[in-house]
């Protein structure tokens, strides 16, 4: 069993999770990266020993727990020399009970962003290659217009809607105190202030990061999706103000979904514009 401490990166798409992983990877004591297959392997395993399956009656709960833990330790065996392993997956906020049972004291860093700007970012990637059919959409009716594309992405089982719903449920759950929400705009504008707060949250020793020399790209992952450059990180952390390419009504509609700005009823930690982690009830 690995001696590394596991933490998790989750949250919304196009909200800085790949940038955060690239920064954390600079620390030689850490391992981090883009979305790993561990989450998909975990759900596949659940389908193999869950209720109504052939093996469900013969695999005990302790055995199930060992099997799931084995996924993490086997996948990250080559990084056993690291003090901390960050596994990235947007589904983890939907599975906090398992994470907290497997890894007591682990933390989830959830990257968030105004949903309208998430939709804008994806639409820009789509429009950048008019000669490609991205696999984000199942058919021509879904990819027909900006309205159908955004509506499709917002569905509860799709790229934006699923992680948004998972994050919101986790935000108000009994395990919310294990989460730290980071807004993309804050990370991009002041990474030198945000990173120390993350280190403090996970209880790690400080590290001097280089915010002007970052390397991360995953063309072999992005190309099959028909969305080139989806996980390419710019060489320097920066915030670029721009006008949206969404119609005004769409932008207005999806700008209303930033539930994390109101921490009433939640014990989740949120990095605010003043860079002070706040948590209701703590």
GROMACS .gro file of C-alpha atoms in nm:
model
  282
    1UNK     CA    1   0.000   0.000   0.000
    2UNK     CA    2   0.134   0.341  -0.098
    3UNK     CA    3   0.254   0.570   0.179
    4UNK     CA    4   0.163   0.880  -0.023
    5UNK     CA    5  -0.108   1.111   0.105
    6UNK     CA    6  -0.397   1.133  -0.139
    7UNK     CA    7  -0.580   1.455  -0.215
    8UNK     CA    8  -0.814   1.530  -0.504
    9UNK     CA    9  -0.873   1.797  -0.768
   10UNK     CA   10  -1.230   1.830  -0.889
   11UNK     CA   11  -1.489   2.097  -0.969
   12UNK     CA   12  -1.607   2.243  -1.299
   13UNK     CA   13  -1.455   2.211  -1.648
   14UNK     CA   14  -1.257   2.497  -1.801
   15UNK     CA   15  -1.201   2.633  -1.449
   16UNK     CA   16  -0.828   2.590  -1.394
   17UNK     CA   17  -0.791   2.229  -1.277
   18UNK     CA   18  -0.527   2.151  -1.540
   19UNK     CA   19  -0.345   2.477  -1.461
   20UNK     CA   20  -0.352   2.393  -1.091
   21UNK     CA   21  -0.221   2.042  -1.154
   22UNK     CA   22   0.060   2.181  -1.372
   23UNK     CA   23   0.160   2.418  -1.093
   24UNK     CA   24   0.147   2.152  -0.821
   25UNK     CA   25   0.356   1.923  -1.041
   26UNK     CA   26   0.643   2.170  -1.007
   27UNK     CA   27   0.681   2.055  -0.647
   28UNK     CA   28   0.906   1.745  -0.647
   29UNK     CA   29   0.717   1.612  -0.342
   30UNK     CA   30   0.388   1.610  -0.536
   31UNK     CA   31   0.237   1.421  -0.825
   32UNK     CA   32  -0.055   1.575  -1.013
   33UNK     CA   33  -0.202   1.568  -1.360
   34UNK     CA   34  -0.512   1.599  -1.573
   35UNK     CA   35  -0.812   1.366  -1.530
   36UNK     CA   36  -0.698   1.012  -1.447
   37UNK     CA   37  -0.883   0.688  -1.531
   38UNK     CA   38  -0.912   0.590  -1.163
   39UNK     CA   39  -1.263   0.736  -1.131
   40UNK     CA   40  -1.391   0.545  -1.435
   41UNK     CA   41  -1.229   0.225  -1.309
   42UNK     CA   42  -1.397   0.276  -0.972
   43UNK     CA   43  -1.746   0.313  -1.122
   44UNK     CA   44  -1.685   0.011  -1.345
   45UNK     CA   45  -1.590  -0.190  -1.039
   46UNK     CA   46  -1.908  -0.082  -0.861
   47UNK     CA   47  -2.109  -0.223  -1.151
   48UNK     CA   48  -1.927  -0.554  -1.114
   49UNK     CA   49  -2.000  -0.612  -0.745
   50UNK     CA   50  -2.307  -0.395  -0.686
   51UNK     CA   51  -2.660  -0.511  -0.608
   52UNK     CA   52  -2.804  -0.753  -0.861
   53UNK     CA   53  -2.468  -0.858  -1.007
   54UNK     CA   54  -2.327  -1.208  -1.021
   55UNK     CA   55  -2.048  -1.135  -0.773
   56UNK     CA   56  -2.232  -0.892  -0.546
   57UNK     CA   57  -2.341  -1.157  -0.291
   58UNK     CA   58  -1.992  -1.306  -0.251
   59UNK     CA   59  -1.775  -0.992  -0.228
   60UNK     CA   60  -1.787  -0.854   0.126
   61UNK     CA   61  -1.773  -0.486   0.215
   62UNK     CA   62  -1.413  -0.513   0.348
   63UNK     CA   63  -1.315  -0.684   0.022
   64UNK     CA   64  -1.483  -0.410  -0.180
   65UNK     CA   65  -1.296  -0.147   0.016
   66UNK     CA   66  -0.963  -0.321  -0.045
   67UNK     CA   67  -1.035  -0.358  -0.415
   68UNK     CA   68  -1.112   0.012  -0.452
   69UNK     CA   69  -0.802   0.113  -0.254
   70UNK     CA   70  -0.601  -0.119  -0.475
   71UNK     CA   71  -0.704   0.083  -0.781
   72UNK     CA   72  -0.541   0.396  -0.640
   73UNK     CA   73  -0.228   0.226  -0.511
   74UNK     CA   74  -0.176   0.021  -0.828
   75UNK     CA   75  -0.230   0.314  -1.063
   76UNK     CA   76   0.005   0.541  -0.869
   77UNK     CA   77   0.263   0.273  -0.778
   78UNK     CA   78   0.533   0.442  -0.986
   79UNK     CA   79   0.485   0.758  -0.780
   80UNK     CA   80   0.526   0.587  -0.443
   81UNK     CA   81   0.824   0.814  -0.375
   82UNK     CA   82   0.596   1.120  -0.363
   83UNK     CA   83   0.464   1.262  -0.037
   84UNK     CA   84   0.135   1.370  -0.193
   85UNK     CA   85  -0.064   1.241  -0.492
   86UNK     CA   86  -0.343   1.454  -0.638
   87UNK     CA   87  -0.594   1.257  -0.844
   88UNK     CA   88  -0.802   1.473  -1.075
   89UNK     CA   89  -1.159   1.390  -1.170
   90UNK     CA   90  -1.476   1.599  -1.187
   91UNK     CA   91  -1.676   1.303  -1.057
   92UNK     CA   92  -1.512   1.299  -0.714
   93UNK     CA   93  -1.751   1.556  -0.569
   94UNK     CA   94  -2.027   1.301  -0.631
   95UNK     CA   95  -1.837   1.036  -0.434
   96UNK     CA   96  -1.715   1.216  -0.122
   97UNK     CA   97  -1.839   0.941   0.117
   98UNK     CA   98  -1.609   0.688  -0.053
   99UNK     CA   99  -1.312   0.925  -0.062
  100UNK     CA  100  -1.349   1.017   0.305
  101UNK     CA  101  -1.384   0.648   0.401
  102UNK     CA  102  -1.082   0.540   0.198
  103UNK     CA  103  -0.865   0.842   0.278
  104UNK     CA  104  -0.960   1.000   0.612
  105UNK     CA  105  -0.834   1.356   0.630
  106UNK     CA  106  -0.795   1.390   0.254
  107UNK     CA  107  -0.896   1.717   0.088
  108UNK     CA  108  -1.072   1.806  -0.234
  109UNK     CA  109  -0.963   2.117  -0.423
  110UNK     CA  110  -1.262   2.219  -0.637
  111UNK     CA  111  -1.196   2.463  -0.920
  112UNK     CA  112  -1.494   2.681  -1.009
  113UNK     CA  113  -1.582   2.959  -1.252
  114UNK     CA  114  -1.879   3.162  -1.361
  115UNK     CA  115  -2.070   2.904  -1.568
  116UNK     CA  116  -2.135   3.156  -1.845
  117UNK     CA  117  -1.759   3.191  -1.897
  118UNK     CA  118  -1.722   2.812  -1.894
  119UNK     CA  119  -1.975   2.791  -2.177
  120UNK     CA  120  -1.798   3.076  -2.354
  121UNK     CA  121  -1.463   2.894  -2.327
  122UNK     CA  122  -1.601   2.571  -2.471
  123UNK     CA  123  -1.784   2.756  -2.749
  124UNK     CA  124  -1.457   2.930  -2.844
  125UNK     CA  125  -1.281   2.593  -2.869
  126UNK     CA  126  -1.564   2.461  -3.084
  127UNK     CA  127  -1.563   2.765  -3.314
  128UNK     CA  128  -1.183   2.756  -3.349
  129UNK     CA  129  -1.201   2.447  -3.571
  130UNK     CA  130  -1.500   2.463  -3.810
  131UNK     CA  131  -1.374   2.153  -3.993
  132UNK     CA  132  -1.410   1.920  -3.695
  133UNK     CA  133  -1.703   1.743  -3.527
  134UNK     CA  134  -1.632   1.727  -3.158
  135UNK     CA  135  -1.739   1.421  -2.961
  136UNK     CA  136  -1.883   1.649  -2.693
  137UNK     CA  137  -2.209   1.631  -2.889
  138UNK     CA  138  -2.391   1.315  -2.995
  139UNK     CA  139  -2.560   1.432  -3.313
  140UNK     CA  140  -2.619   1.726  -3.546
  141UNK     CA  141  -2.920   1.849  -3.351
  142UNK     CA  142  -2.707   1.892  -3.038
  143UNK     CA  143  -2.427   2.073  -3.221
  144UNK     CA  144  -2.657   2.274  -3.450
  145UNK     CA  145  -2.639   2.619  -3.285
  146UNK     CA  146  -2.484   2.789  -2.988
  147UNK     CA  147  -2.818   2.749  -2.809
  148UNK     CA  148  -2.838   2.374  -2.865
  149UNK     CA  149  -2.470   2.331  -2.777
  150UNK     CA  150  -2.494   2.521  -2.450
  151UNK     CA  151  -2.823   2.352  -2.357
  152UNK     CA  152  -2.667   2.012  -2.423
  153UNK     CA  153  -2.358   2.086  -2.214
  154UNK     CA  154  -2.581   2.201  -1.926
  155UNK     CA  155  -2.776   1.876  -1.903
  156UNK     CA  156  -2.727   1.691  -1.573
  157UNK     CA  157  -2.534   1.406  -1.737
  158UNK     CA  158  -2.311   1.612  -1.966
  159UNK     CA  159  -1.981   1.798  -1.956
  160UNK     CA  160  -2.091   2.102  -1.753
  161UNK     CA  161  -2.423   2.002  -1.596
  162UNK     CA  162  -2.296   1.685  -1.427
  163UNK     CA  163  -1.997   1.834  -1.241
  164UNK     CA  164  -2.204   2.142  -1.150
  165UNK     CA  165  -2.475   1.925  -0.991
  166UNK     CA  166  -2.216   1.702  -0.823
  167UNK     CA  167  -2.032   2.002  -0.681
  168UNK     CA  168  -2.351   2.162  -0.554
  169UNK     CA  169  -2.456   1.843  -0.376
  170UNK     CA  170  -2.110   1.813  -0.218
  171UNK     CA  171  -2.115   2.182  -0.120
  172UNK     CA  172  -2.409   2.117   0.114
  173UNK     CA  173  -2.310   1.766   0.223
  174UNK     CA  174  -2.177   1.640   0.556
  175UNK     CA  175  -1.829   1.622   0.401
  176UNK     CA  176  -1.827   1.981   0.270
  177UNK     CA  177  -1.559   2.090   0.518
  178UNK     CA  178  -1.310   1.872   0.330
  179UNK     CA  179  -1.345   2.093   0.020
  180UNK     CA  180  -1.169   2.412  -0.081
  181UNK     CA  181  -1.330   2.600  -0.372
  182UNK     CA  182  -1.104   2.816  -0.588
  183UNK     CA  183  -1.239   3.055  -0.849
  184UNK     CA  184  -1.047   3.047  -1.177
  185UNK     CA  185  -1.028   3.425  -1.196
  186UNK     CA  186  -0.852   3.443  -0.858
  187UNK     CA  187  -0.606   3.165  -0.948
  188UNK     CA  188  -0.523   3.333  -1.279
  189UNK     CA  189  -0.486   3.682  -1.132
  190UNK     CA  190  -0.295   3.606  -0.812
  191UNK     CA  191  -0.153   3.251  -0.806
  192UNK     CA  192   0.117   3.363  -0.562
  193UNK     CA  193  -0.157   3.423  -0.304
  194UNK     CA  194  -0.379   3.128  -0.387
  195UNK     CA  195  -0.116   2.851  -0.381
  196UNK     CA  196  -0.004   2.918  -0.020
  197UNK     CA  197  -0.369   2.890   0.087
  198UNK     CA  198  -0.391   2.549  -0.079
  199UNK     CA  199  -0.074   2.435   0.096
  200UNK     CA  200  -0.213   2.553   0.426
  201UNK     CA  201  -0.543   2.375   0.363
  202UNK     CA  202  -0.378   2.038   0.295
  203UNK     CA  203  -0.115   2.085   0.565
  204UNK     CA  204   0.186   2.075   0.331
  205UNK     CA  205   0.520   2.252   0.362
  206UNK     CA  206   0.545   2.572   0.153
  207UNK     CA  207   0.709   2.561  -0.188
  208UNK     CA  208   0.827   2.838  -0.421
  209UNK     CA  209   0.643   2.799  -0.751
  210UNK     CA  210   0.740   2.948  -1.084
  211UNK     CA  211   0.433   3.114  -1.232
  212UNK     CA  212   0.615   3.224  -1.548
  213UNK     CA  213   0.737   2.887  -1.673
  214UNK     CA  214   0.465   2.621  -1.689
  215UNK     CA  215   0.457   2.316  -1.911
  216UNK     CA  216   0.151   2.100  -1.966
  217UNK     CA  217  -0.025   1.965  -2.274
  218UNK     CA  218  -0.219   1.648  -2.360
  219UNK     CA  219  -0.268   1.640  -2.739
  220UNK     CA  220  -0.310   1.261  -2.739
  221UNK     CA  221  -0.615   1.304  -2.512
  222UNK     CA  222  -0.767   1.609  -2.681
  223UNK     CA  223  -0.740   1.494  -3.044
  224UNK     CA  224  -0.985   1.200  -3.016
  225UNK     CA  225  -1.238   1.440  -2.862
  226UNK     CA  226  -1.214   1.666  -3.164
  227UNK     CA  227  -1.122   1.953  -2.933
  228UNK     CA  228  -0.754   2.032  -2.983
  229UNK     CA  229  -0.576   2.232  -2.713
  230UNK     CA  230  -0.841   2.159  -2.451
  231UNK     CA  231  -0.577   2.074  -2.187
  232UNK     CA  232  -0.290   2.291  -2.308
  233UNK     CA  233  -0.172   2.534  -2.040
  234UNK     CA  234  -0.021   2.868  -2.132
  235UNK     CA  235   0.348   2.900  -2.033
  236UNK     CA  236   0.273   3.175  -1.780
  237UNK     CA  237  -0.019   3.223  -1.544
  238UNK     CA  238  -0.221   3.521  -1.661
  239UNK     CA  239  -0.572   3.654  -1.673
  240UNK     CA  240  -0.702   3.779  -2.006
  241UNK     CA  241  -1.013   3.996  -1.999
  242UNK     CA  242  -1.230   3.956  -2.308
  243UNK     CA  243  -1.580   4.002  -2.443
  244UNK     CA  244  -1.804   3.696  -2.451
  245UNK     CA  245  -1.907   3.535  -2.779
  246UNK     CA  246  -2.231   3.405  -2.626
  247UNK     CA  247  -2.562   3.579  -2.704
  248UNK     CA  248  -2.655   3.816  -2.417
  249UNK     CA  249  -2.953   3.609  -2.303
  250UNK     CA  250  -2.744   3.292  -2.273
  251UNK     CA  251  -2.465   3.470  -2.090
  252UNK     CA  252  -2.713   3.623  -1.846
  253UNK     CA  253  -2.888   3.290  -1.787
  254UNK     CA  254  -2.573   3.096  -1.699
  255UNK     CA  255  -2.416   3.377  -1.497
  256UNK     CA  256  -2.676   3.308  -1.227
  257UNK     CA  257  -2.540   2.965  -1.130
  258UNK     CA  258  -2.247   3.055  -0.900
  259UNK     CA  259  -2.402   2.908  -0.585
  260UNK     CA  260  -2.066   2.899  -0.405
  261UNK     CA  261  -2.074   3.277  -0.360
  262UNK     CA  262  -2.324   3.226  -0.078
  263UNK     CA  263  -2.179   2.994   0.188
  264UNK     CA  264  -2.493   3.000   0.404
  265UNK     CA  265  -2.582   2.643   0.492
  266UNK     CA  266  -2.246   2.506   0.382
  267UNK     CA  267  -1.927   2.416   0.567
  268UNK     CA  268  -1.722   2.425   0.248
  269UNK     CA  269  -1.416   2.648   0.238
  270UNK     CA  270  -1.416   2.914  -0.033
  271UNK     CA  271  -1.128   3.139  -0.129
  272UNK     CA  272  -1.280   3.482  -0.165
  273UNK     CA  273  -1.156   3.790  -0.347
  274UNK     CA  274  -0.982   3.890  -0.025
  275UNK     CA  275  -0.797   3.556  -0.033
  276UNK     CA  276  -0.939   3.448   0.300
  277UNK     CA  277  -1.077   3.094   0.320
  278UNK     CA  278  -1.423   3.123   0.474
  279UNK     CA  279  -1.645   2.846   0.601
  280UNK     CA  280  -1.989   2.880   0.748
  281UNK     CA  281  -2.016   2.701   1.080
  282UNK     CA  282  -1.640   2.672   1.140
   0.00000   0.00000   0.00000
